[in-house]
Coordinates of C-alpha atoms and ligand atoms in Angstrom, one line a residue:
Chain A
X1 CA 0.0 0.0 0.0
X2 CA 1.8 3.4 -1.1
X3 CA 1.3 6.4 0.7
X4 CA -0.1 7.9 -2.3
X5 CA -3.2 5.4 -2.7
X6 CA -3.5 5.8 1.0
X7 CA -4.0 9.2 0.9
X8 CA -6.3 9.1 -2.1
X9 CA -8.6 7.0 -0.7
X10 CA -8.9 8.8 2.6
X11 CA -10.1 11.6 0.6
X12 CA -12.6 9.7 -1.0
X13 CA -13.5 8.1 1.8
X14 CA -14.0 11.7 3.5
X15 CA -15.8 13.3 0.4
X16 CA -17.8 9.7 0.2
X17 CA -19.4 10.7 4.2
X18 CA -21.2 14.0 2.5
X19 CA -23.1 12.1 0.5
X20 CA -24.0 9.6 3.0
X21 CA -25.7 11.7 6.1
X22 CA -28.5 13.1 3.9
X23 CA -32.2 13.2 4.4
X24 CA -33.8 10.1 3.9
X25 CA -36.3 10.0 0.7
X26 CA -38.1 8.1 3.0
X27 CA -37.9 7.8 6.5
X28 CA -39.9 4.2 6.8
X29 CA -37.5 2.7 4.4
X30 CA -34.4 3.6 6.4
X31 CA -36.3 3.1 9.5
X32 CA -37.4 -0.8 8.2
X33 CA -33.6 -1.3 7.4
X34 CA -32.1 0.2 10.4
X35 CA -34.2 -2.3 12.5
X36 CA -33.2 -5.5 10.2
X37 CA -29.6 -4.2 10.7
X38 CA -29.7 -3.7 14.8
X39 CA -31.3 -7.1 14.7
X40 CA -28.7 -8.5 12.8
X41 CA -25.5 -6.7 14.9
X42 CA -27.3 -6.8 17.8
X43 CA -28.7 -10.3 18.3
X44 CA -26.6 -11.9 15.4
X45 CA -23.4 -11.1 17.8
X46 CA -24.3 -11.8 21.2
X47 CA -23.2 -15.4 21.1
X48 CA -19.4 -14.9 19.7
X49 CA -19.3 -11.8 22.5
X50 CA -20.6 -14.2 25.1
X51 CA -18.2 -16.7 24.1
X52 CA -15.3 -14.6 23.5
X53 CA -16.1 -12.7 26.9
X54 CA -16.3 -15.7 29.1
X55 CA -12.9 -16.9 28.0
X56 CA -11.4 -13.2 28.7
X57 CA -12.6 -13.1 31.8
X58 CA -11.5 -16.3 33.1
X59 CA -8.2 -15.8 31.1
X60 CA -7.5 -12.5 33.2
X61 CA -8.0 -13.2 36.3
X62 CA -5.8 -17.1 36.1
X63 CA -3.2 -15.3 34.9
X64 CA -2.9 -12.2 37.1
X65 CA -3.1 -14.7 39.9
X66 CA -0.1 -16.7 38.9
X67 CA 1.5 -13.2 38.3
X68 CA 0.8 -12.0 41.2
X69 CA 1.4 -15.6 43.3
X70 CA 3.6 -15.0 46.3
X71 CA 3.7 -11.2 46.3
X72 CA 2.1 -9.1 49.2
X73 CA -0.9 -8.3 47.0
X74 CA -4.2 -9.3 48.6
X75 CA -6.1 -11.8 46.4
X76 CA -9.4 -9.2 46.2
X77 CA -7.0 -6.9 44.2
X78 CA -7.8 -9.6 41.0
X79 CA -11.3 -8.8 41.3
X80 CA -10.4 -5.1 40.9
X81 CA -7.7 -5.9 37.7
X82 CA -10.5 -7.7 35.8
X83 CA -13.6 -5.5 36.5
X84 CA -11.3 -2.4 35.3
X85 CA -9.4 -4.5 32.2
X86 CA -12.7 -5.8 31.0
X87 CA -14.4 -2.4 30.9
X88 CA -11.8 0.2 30.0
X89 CA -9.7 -2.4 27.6
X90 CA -10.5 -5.9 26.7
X91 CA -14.6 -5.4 25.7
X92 CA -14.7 -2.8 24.1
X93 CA -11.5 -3.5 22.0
X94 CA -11.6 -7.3 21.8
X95 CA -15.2 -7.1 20.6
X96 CA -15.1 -4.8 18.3
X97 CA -11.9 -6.5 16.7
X98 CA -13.8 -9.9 16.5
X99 CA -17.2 -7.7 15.4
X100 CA -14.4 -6.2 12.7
X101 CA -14.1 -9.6 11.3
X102 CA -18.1 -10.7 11.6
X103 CA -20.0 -7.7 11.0
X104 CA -18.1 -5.7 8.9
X105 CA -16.8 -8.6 6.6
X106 CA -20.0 -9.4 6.0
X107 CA -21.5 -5.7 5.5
X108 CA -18.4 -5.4 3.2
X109 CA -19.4 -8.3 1.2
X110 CA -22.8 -7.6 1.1
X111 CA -22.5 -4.2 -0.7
X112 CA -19.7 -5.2 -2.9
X113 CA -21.9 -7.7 -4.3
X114 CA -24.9 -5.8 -5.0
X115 CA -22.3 -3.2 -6.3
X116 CA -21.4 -6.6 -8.9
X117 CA -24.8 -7.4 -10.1
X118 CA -25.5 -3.7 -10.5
X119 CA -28.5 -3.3 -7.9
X120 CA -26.9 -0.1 -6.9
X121 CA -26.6 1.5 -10.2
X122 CA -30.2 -0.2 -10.5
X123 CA -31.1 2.1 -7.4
X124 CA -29.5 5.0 -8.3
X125 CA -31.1 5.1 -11.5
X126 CA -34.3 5.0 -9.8
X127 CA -33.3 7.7 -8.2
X128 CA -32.2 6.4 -4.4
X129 CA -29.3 7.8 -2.8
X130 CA -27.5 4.7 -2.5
X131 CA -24.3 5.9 -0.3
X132 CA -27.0 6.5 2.5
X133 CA -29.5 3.5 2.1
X134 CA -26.9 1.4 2.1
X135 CA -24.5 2.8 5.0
X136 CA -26.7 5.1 7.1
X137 CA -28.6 2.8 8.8
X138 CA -26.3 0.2 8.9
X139 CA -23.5 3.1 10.8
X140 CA -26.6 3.8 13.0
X141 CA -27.1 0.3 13.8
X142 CA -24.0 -0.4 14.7
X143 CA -23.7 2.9 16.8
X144 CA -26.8 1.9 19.3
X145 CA -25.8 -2.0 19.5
X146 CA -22.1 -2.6 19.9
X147 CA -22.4 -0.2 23.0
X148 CA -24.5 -2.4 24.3
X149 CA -22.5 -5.9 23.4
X150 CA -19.6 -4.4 24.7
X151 CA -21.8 -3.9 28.2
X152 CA -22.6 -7.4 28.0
X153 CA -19.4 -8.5 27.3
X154 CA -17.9 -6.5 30.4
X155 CA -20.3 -8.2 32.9
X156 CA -19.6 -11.5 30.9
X157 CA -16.1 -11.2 31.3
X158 CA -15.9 -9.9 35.4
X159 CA -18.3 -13.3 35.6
X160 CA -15.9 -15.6 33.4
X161 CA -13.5 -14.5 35.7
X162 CA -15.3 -15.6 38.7
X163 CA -16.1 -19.4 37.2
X164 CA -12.3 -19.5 36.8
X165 CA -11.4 -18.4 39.5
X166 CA -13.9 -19.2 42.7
X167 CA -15.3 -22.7 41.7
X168 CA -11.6 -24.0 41.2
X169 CA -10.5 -22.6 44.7
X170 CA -7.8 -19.8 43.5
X171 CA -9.6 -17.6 46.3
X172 CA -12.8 -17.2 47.8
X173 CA -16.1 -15.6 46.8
X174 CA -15.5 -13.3 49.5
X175 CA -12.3 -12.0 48.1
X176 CA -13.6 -11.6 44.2
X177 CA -16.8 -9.6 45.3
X178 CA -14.2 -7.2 47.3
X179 CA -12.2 -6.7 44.2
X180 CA -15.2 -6.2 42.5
X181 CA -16.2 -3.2 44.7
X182 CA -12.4 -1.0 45.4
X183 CA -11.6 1.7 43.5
X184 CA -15.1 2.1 41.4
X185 CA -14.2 5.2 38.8
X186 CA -18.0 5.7 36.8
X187 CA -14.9 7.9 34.4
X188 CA -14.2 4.1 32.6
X189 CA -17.6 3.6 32.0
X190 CA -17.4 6.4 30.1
X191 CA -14.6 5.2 28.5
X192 CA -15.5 2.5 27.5
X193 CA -18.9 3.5 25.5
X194 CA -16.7 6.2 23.9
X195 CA -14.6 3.4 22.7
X196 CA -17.4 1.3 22.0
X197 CA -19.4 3.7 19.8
X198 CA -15.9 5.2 17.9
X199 CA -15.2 1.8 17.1
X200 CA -19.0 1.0 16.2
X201 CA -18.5 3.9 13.1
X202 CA -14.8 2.9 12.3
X203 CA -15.8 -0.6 11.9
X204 CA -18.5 -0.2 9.4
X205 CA -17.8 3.2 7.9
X206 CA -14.3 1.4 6.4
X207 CA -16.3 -2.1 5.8
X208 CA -18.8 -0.1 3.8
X209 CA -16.3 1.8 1.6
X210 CA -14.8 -1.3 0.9
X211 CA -17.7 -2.9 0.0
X212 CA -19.9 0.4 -2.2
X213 CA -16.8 0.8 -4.3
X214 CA -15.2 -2.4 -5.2
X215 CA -14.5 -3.2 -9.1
X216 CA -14.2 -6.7 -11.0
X217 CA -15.5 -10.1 -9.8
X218 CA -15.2 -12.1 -6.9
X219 CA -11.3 -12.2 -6.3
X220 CA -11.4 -8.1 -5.8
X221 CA -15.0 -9.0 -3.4
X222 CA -13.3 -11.2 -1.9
X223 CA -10.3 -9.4 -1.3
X224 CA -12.4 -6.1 -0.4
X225 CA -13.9 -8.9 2.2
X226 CA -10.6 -8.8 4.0
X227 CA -9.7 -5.1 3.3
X228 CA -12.4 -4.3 5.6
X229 CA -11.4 -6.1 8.6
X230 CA -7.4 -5.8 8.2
X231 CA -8.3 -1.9 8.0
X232 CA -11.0 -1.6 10.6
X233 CA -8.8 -3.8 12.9
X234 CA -5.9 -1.4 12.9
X235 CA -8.0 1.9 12.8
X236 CA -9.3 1.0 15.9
X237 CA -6.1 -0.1 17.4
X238 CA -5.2 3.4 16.7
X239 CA -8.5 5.0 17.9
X240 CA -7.8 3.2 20.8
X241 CA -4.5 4.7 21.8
X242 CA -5.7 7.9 21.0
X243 CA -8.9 7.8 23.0
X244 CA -6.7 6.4 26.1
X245 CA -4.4 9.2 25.5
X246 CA -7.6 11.7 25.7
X247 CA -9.4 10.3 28.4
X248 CA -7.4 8.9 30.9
Chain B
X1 CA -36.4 13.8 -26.0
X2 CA -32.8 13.1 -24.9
X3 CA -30.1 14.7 -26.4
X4 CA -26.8 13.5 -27.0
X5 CA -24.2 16.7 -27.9
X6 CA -20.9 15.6 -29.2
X7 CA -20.6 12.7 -26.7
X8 CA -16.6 11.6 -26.4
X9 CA -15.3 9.0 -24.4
X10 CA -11.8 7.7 -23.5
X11 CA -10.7 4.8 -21.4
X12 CA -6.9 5.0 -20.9
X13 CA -6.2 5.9 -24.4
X14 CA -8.9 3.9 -26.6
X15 CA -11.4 6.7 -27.6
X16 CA -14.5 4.7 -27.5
X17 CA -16.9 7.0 -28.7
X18 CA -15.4 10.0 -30.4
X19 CA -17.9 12.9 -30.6
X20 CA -21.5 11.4 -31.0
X21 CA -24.2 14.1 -31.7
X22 CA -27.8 12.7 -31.9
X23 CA -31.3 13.5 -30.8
X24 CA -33.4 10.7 -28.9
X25 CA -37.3 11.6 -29.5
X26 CA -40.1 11.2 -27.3
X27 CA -42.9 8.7 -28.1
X28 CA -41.2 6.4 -30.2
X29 CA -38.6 3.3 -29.5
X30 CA -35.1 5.0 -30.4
X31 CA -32.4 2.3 -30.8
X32 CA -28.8 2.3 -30.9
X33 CA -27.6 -0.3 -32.6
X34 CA -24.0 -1.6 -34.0
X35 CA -21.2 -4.9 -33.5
X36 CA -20.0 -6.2 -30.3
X37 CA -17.8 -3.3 -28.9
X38 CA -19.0 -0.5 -31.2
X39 CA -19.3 1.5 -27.7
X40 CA -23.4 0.8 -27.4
X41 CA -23.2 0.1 -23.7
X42 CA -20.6 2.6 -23.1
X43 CA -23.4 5.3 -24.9
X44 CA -26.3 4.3 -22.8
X45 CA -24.0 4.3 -20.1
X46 CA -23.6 7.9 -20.5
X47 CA -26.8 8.8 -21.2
X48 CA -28.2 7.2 -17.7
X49 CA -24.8 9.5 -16.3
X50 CA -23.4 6.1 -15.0
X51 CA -20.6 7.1 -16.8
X52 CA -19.0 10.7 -17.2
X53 CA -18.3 11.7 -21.2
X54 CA -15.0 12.5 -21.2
X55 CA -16.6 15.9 -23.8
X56 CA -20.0 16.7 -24.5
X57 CA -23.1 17.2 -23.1
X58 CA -26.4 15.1 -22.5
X59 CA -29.6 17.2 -22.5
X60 CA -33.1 15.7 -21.0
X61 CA -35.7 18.4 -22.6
X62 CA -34.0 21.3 -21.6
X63 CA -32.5 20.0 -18.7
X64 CA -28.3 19.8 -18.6
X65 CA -27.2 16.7 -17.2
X66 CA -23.9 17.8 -16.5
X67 CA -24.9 20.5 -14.7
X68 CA -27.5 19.1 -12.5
X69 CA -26.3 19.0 -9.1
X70 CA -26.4 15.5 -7.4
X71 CA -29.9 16.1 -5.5
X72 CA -31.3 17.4 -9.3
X73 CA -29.8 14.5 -10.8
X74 CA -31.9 12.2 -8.3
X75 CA -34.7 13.6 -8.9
X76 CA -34.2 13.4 -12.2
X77 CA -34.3 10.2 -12.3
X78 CA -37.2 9.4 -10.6
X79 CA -38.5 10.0 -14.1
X80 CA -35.9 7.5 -15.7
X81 CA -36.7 3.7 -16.0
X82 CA -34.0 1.6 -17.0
X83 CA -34.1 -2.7 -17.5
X84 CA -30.6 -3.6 -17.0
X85 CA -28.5 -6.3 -19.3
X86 CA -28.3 -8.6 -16.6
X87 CA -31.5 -7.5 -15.3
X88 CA -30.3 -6.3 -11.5
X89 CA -33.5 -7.6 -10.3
X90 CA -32.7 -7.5 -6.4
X91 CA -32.1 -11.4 -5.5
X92 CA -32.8 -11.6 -1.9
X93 CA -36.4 -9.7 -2.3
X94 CA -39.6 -11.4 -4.0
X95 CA -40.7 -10.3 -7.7
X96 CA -43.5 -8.4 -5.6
X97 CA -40.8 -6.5 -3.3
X98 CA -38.5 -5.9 -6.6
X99 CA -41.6 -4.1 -8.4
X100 CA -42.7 -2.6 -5.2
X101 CA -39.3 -0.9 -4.1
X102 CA -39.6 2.3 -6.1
X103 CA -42.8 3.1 -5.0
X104 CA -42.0 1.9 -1.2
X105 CA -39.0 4.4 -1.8
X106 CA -40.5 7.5 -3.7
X107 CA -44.3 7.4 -2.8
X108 CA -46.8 7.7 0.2
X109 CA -49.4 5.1 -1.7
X110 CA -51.0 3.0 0.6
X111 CA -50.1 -0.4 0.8
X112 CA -53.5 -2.0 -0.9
X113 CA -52.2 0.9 -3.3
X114 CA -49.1 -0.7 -4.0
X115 CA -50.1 -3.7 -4.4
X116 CA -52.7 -3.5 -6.9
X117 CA -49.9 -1.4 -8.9
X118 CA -47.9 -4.6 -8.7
X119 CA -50.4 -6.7 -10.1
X120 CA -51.6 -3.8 -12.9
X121 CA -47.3 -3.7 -14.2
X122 CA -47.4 -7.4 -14.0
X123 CA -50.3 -7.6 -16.1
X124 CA -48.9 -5.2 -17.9
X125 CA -45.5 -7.5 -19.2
X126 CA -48.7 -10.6 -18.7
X127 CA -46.5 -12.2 -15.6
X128 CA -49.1 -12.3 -13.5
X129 CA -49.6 -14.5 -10.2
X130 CA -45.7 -15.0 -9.6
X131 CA -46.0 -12.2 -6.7
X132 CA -44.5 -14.3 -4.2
X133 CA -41.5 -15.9 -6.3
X134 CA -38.0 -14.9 -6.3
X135 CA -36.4 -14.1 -9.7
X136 CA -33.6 -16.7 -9.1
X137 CA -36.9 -19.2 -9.4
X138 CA -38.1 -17.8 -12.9
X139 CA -36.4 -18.0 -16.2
X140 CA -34.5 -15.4 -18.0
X141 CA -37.4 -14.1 -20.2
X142 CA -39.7 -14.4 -17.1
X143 CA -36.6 -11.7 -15.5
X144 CA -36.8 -9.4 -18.4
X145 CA -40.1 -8.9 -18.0
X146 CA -40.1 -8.3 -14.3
X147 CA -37.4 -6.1 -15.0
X148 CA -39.9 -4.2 -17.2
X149 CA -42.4 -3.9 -14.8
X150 CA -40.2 -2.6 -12.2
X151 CA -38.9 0.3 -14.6
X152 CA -42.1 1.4 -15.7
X153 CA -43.9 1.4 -12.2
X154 CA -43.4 5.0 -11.5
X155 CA -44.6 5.9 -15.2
X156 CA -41.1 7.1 -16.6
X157 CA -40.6 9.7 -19.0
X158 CA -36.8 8.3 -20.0
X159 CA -36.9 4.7 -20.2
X160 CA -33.7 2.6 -21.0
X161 CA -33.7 -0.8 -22.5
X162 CA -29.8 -2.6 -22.5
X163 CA -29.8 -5.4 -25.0
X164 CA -33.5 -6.3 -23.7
X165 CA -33.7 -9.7 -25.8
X166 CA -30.3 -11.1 -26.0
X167 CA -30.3 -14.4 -24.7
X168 CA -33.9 -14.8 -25.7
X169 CA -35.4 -16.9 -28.4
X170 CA -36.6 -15.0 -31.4
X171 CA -40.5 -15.5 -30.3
X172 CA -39.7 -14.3 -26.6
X173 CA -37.6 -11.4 -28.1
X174 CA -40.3 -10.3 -30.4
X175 CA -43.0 -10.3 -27.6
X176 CA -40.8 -8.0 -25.5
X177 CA -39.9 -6.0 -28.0
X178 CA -43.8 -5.3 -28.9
X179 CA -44.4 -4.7 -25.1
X180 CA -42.0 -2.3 -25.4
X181 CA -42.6 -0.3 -28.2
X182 CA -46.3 -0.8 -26.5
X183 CA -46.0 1.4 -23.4
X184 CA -43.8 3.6 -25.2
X185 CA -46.7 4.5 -27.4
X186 CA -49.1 4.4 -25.1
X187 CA -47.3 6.4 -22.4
X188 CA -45.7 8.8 -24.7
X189 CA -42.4 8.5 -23.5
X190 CA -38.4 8.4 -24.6
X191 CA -37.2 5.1 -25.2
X192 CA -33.9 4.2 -25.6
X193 CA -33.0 0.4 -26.6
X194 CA -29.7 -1.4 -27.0
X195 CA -29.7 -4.1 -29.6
X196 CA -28.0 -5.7 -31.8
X197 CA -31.0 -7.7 -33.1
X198 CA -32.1 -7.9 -36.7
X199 CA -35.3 -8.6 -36.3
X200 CA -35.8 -4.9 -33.5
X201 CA -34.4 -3.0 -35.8
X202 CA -37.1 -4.0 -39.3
X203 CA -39.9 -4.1 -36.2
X204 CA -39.2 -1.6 -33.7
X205 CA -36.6 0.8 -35.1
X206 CA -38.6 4.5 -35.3
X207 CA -35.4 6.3 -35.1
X208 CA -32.2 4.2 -35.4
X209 CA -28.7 5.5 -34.7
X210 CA -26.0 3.1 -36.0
X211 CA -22.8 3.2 -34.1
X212 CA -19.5 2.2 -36.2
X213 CA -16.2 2.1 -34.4
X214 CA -16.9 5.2 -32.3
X215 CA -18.8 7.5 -34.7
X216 CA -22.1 8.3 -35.8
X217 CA -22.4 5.6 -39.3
X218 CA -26.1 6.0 -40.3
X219 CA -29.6 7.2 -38.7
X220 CA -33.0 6.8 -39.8
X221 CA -35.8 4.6 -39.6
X222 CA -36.6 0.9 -40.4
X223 CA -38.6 2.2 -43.5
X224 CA -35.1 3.7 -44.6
X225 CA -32.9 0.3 -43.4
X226 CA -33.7 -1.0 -46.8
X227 CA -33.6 1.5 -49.0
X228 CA -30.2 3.0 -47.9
X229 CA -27.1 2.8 -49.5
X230 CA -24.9 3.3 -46.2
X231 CA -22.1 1.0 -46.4
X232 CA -21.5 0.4 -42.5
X233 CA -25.2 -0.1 -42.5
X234 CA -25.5 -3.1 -45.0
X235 CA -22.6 -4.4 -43.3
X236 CA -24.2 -4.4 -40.1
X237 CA -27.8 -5.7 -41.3
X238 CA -26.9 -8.2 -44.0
X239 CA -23.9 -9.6 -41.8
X240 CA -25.3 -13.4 -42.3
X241 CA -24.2 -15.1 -45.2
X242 CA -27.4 -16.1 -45.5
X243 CA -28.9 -12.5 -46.2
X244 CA -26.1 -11.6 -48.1
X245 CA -26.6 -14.1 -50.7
X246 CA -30.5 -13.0 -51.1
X247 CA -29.4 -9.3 -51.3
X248 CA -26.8 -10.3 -54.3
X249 CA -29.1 -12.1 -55.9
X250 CA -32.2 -9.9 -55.9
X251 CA -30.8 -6.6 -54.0
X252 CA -31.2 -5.0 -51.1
X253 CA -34.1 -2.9 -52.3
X254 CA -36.1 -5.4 -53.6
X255 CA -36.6 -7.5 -50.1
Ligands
ATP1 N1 -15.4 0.2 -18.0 C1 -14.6 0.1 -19.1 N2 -13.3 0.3 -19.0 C2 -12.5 0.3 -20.1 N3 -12.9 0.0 -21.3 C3 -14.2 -0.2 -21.5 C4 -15.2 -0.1 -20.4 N4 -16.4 -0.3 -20.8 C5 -16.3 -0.5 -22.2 N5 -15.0 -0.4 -22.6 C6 -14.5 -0.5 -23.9 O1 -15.4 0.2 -24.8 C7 -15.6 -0.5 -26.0 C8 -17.1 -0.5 -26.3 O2 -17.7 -1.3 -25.3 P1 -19.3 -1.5 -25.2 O3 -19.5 -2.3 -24.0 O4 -19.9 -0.2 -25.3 O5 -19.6 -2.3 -26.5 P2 -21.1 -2.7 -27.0 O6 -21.3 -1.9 -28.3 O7 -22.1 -2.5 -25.9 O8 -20.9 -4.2 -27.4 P3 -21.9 -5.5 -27.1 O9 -22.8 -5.5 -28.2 O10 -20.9 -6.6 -27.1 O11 -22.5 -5.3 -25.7 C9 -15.0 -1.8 -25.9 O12 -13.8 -1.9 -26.6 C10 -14.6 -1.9 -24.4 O13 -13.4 -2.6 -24.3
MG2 MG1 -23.3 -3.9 -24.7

């Protein structure tokens, strides 16, 4: 990837968001897509994020205690290293990574092909703006539901850690609850749905370019495909050390 | 009426169409016709404005395509019909959601509304009862005509016809060519048709634009086809050895 081509399509990509936050022709359209999309991030996700979160959780807090093993550092203190990893880190960025590959390579893929069989010049020639049926809702979708995965993937994580942890005997109940409680700062929460929604917009604003403007057959989809989630990925790797730079 | 005004286009450096000047009218079934790669596609490309002319201008009545901002241009279009090559029937949506979509879009009917539209277009191209179907589950003549439908749902004033019977068999191909030149009659409007057919052009062709290797080679009407002398054009018509022996023997003029 030159510098050059980098640069060109950032512009486009920037000229591209003018045409997409326009007025709806019609607002039950959008409204009818915008549901079938929050349905499909929303509800479509919440068993990877469950699964993912669980394994995070108990992940954390087995290995914290083996680094922490023998030092003067009570055993509630893992409680407190999870609840704050899982919030201000690991959910919001570990989701959205894995929603990078599930969501937006599939948003990617699903615009690039009706960009192939010409339904969108189909639509525009009826007269649609295409850039926002096809991305608005789906953006807006994604902005409203990934905050709210990466909420459930927090409290799924803080309780993965607890199966790992209590059950097998590492410490008691008693201790984990502690942790749980010390040092609550409402800031991360903050953080963490500022994270969650910036990444929401990266994720399919860059899946959705990738998609509305690829060329030739299925190689270039299918390479498009993976554009979308290589990219997303490290734009919100970046995001994220910029937001932590901001915010904490 | 649609006006093309010195049209040129380049890709790289192949000129594709190198200054095309020619006037589309309204109420009758304009065709452009000419061989594989003689820039047809590329033409009604630019017309639609799915492609920018590299030169020239494209007027619709007294409208300036190119300089219609992107809002004028969409509403432009909600005046423009256009049945696609490969169709571009949407595949995950029923025949009834395809033909339904621009009115779903663009109007505040009703739904009872809507649907008795659908069945009146799909009378219309005489598909009726396969509402509920999906247009991977009908045949490709069964598509074109759905395609039809869709595009004239709103009531166009522009409509656009790319290659509308290739692929078809010559009775299929005559019966969509009939429906079209049909509602163009009957709705007064500007219709534009790709083809390379034969048979279109001696049935259809009210105003014919030939395009050879870029240019402008002949125009006129199938009452004229015959009685030309255009070189291109004979070329182009009598291309099968079949015709071309009939023409030697008795003449072109004489058929
Ligand atoms: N997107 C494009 N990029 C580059 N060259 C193109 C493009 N589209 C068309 N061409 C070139 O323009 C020329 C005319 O193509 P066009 O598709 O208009 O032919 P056509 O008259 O429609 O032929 P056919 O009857 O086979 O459909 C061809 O030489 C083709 O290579
Ligand atoms: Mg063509």
């Amino acid at each position: 990837m030159n510098p050059l081509s980098l640069l060109f399509h950032f512009g486009k990509f920037v000229d591209w968001q003018r045409q997409i936050y326009r007025r709806p022709e019609n607002i039950r359209m959008y409204y009818k897509e915008l549901v079938r999309q929050m349905y499909d991030i929303g509800l479509g996700s919440l068993p990877i994020i469950f699964l993912i979160s669980i394994f995070l959780g108990a992940v954390t807090v087995t290995q914290f205690y083996y680094q922490m093993d023998g030092q003067f550092i009570p055993n509630s203190f893992i409680g407190y290293i999870v609840r704050d990893m899982m919030i201000i880190e690991l959910s919001p960025t570990f989701s959205c990574i894995i929603l990078a590959g599930k969501v937006g390579s599939n948003m990617a893929a699903e615009i690039g092909g009706m960009r192939q069989k010409e339904h969108i010049d189909a639509m525009d020639i009826m007269g649609v703006n295409t850039s926002a049926y096809l991305v608005m809702p789906k953006v807006l979708a994604a902005f409203m539901m990934i905050p709210l995965l990466v909420t459930v993937s927090a409290f799924i994580g803080i309780a993965g850690g607890y199966l790992a942890s209590v059950p097998v005997g590492l410490f008691t109940h008693n201790d984990y609850v502690t942790g749980l409680r010390l040092f609550f700062e409402p800031h991360n929460i903050f953080i963490m749905f500022v994270k969650a929604a910036t990444f929401a917009i990266i994720l399919t604003s860059v899946s959705c370019y990738q998609g509305y403007f690829v060329k030739g057959g299925s190689i270039e989809l299918g390479e498009a495909s993976t554009r979308a989630v290589v990219y997303s990925i490290i734009l919100i790797l970046v995001a994220d050390y910029i937001i932590a730079l901001i915010l904490t | 009426m649609i006006r093309a005004e010195n049209i040129r286009k380049s890709f790289g450096d192949q000129e594709v169409l190198k200054g095309i000047s020619f006037t589309f009218e309204a109420g009758k079934t304009n065709l452009i016709i000419g061989r594989s790669g003689a820039g047809k596609t590329v033409l009604l490309k630019i017309l639609v404005g799915l492609f920018a002319p590299s030169s020239g201008r494209v007027w619709y009545d007294d409208r300036d395509f190119s300089s219609l901002s992107k809002q004028q241009v969409r509403e432009l279009r909600m005046e423009v019909g256009m049945l696609f090559q490969g169709n571009a029937l949407f595949d995950s949506m029923t025949i009834e959601e395809n033909i339904r979509f621009p009115m779903d879009m663009f109007t505040k009917m009703s739904f009872l509304e809507k649907q008795s539209r659908v069945n009146e277009v799909l009378e219309r191209v005489s598909m009726e009862g396969i509402n509920k179907k999906f247009p991977s589950e009908i045949s490709g003549g069964m598509q074109k005509r759905v395609g039809i439908a869709r595009s004239i749902v709103l009531n166009p004033k522009y409509l656009f016809c790319d290659e509308p019977n290739s692929g078809l068999d010559p009775k299929t191909s005559i019966t969509i060519d009939e429906l079209i030149s049909n509602i163009t009659d009957d709705n007064n409007i500007t219709t534009i048709i790709n083809t390379h057919d034969m048979n279109s052009v001696m049935e259809i062709g009210e105003n014919i634009c030939l395009l050879h290797e870029g240019k402008l080679a002949w125009q006129g009407n199938k009452d004229q086809v015959l009685q030309s002398d255009n070189e291109e054009l004979h070329n182009f018509i009598f291309a099968s050895p079949f015709l071309q022996k009939l023409v030697d023997r008795v003449g072109a003029k004489n058929i």
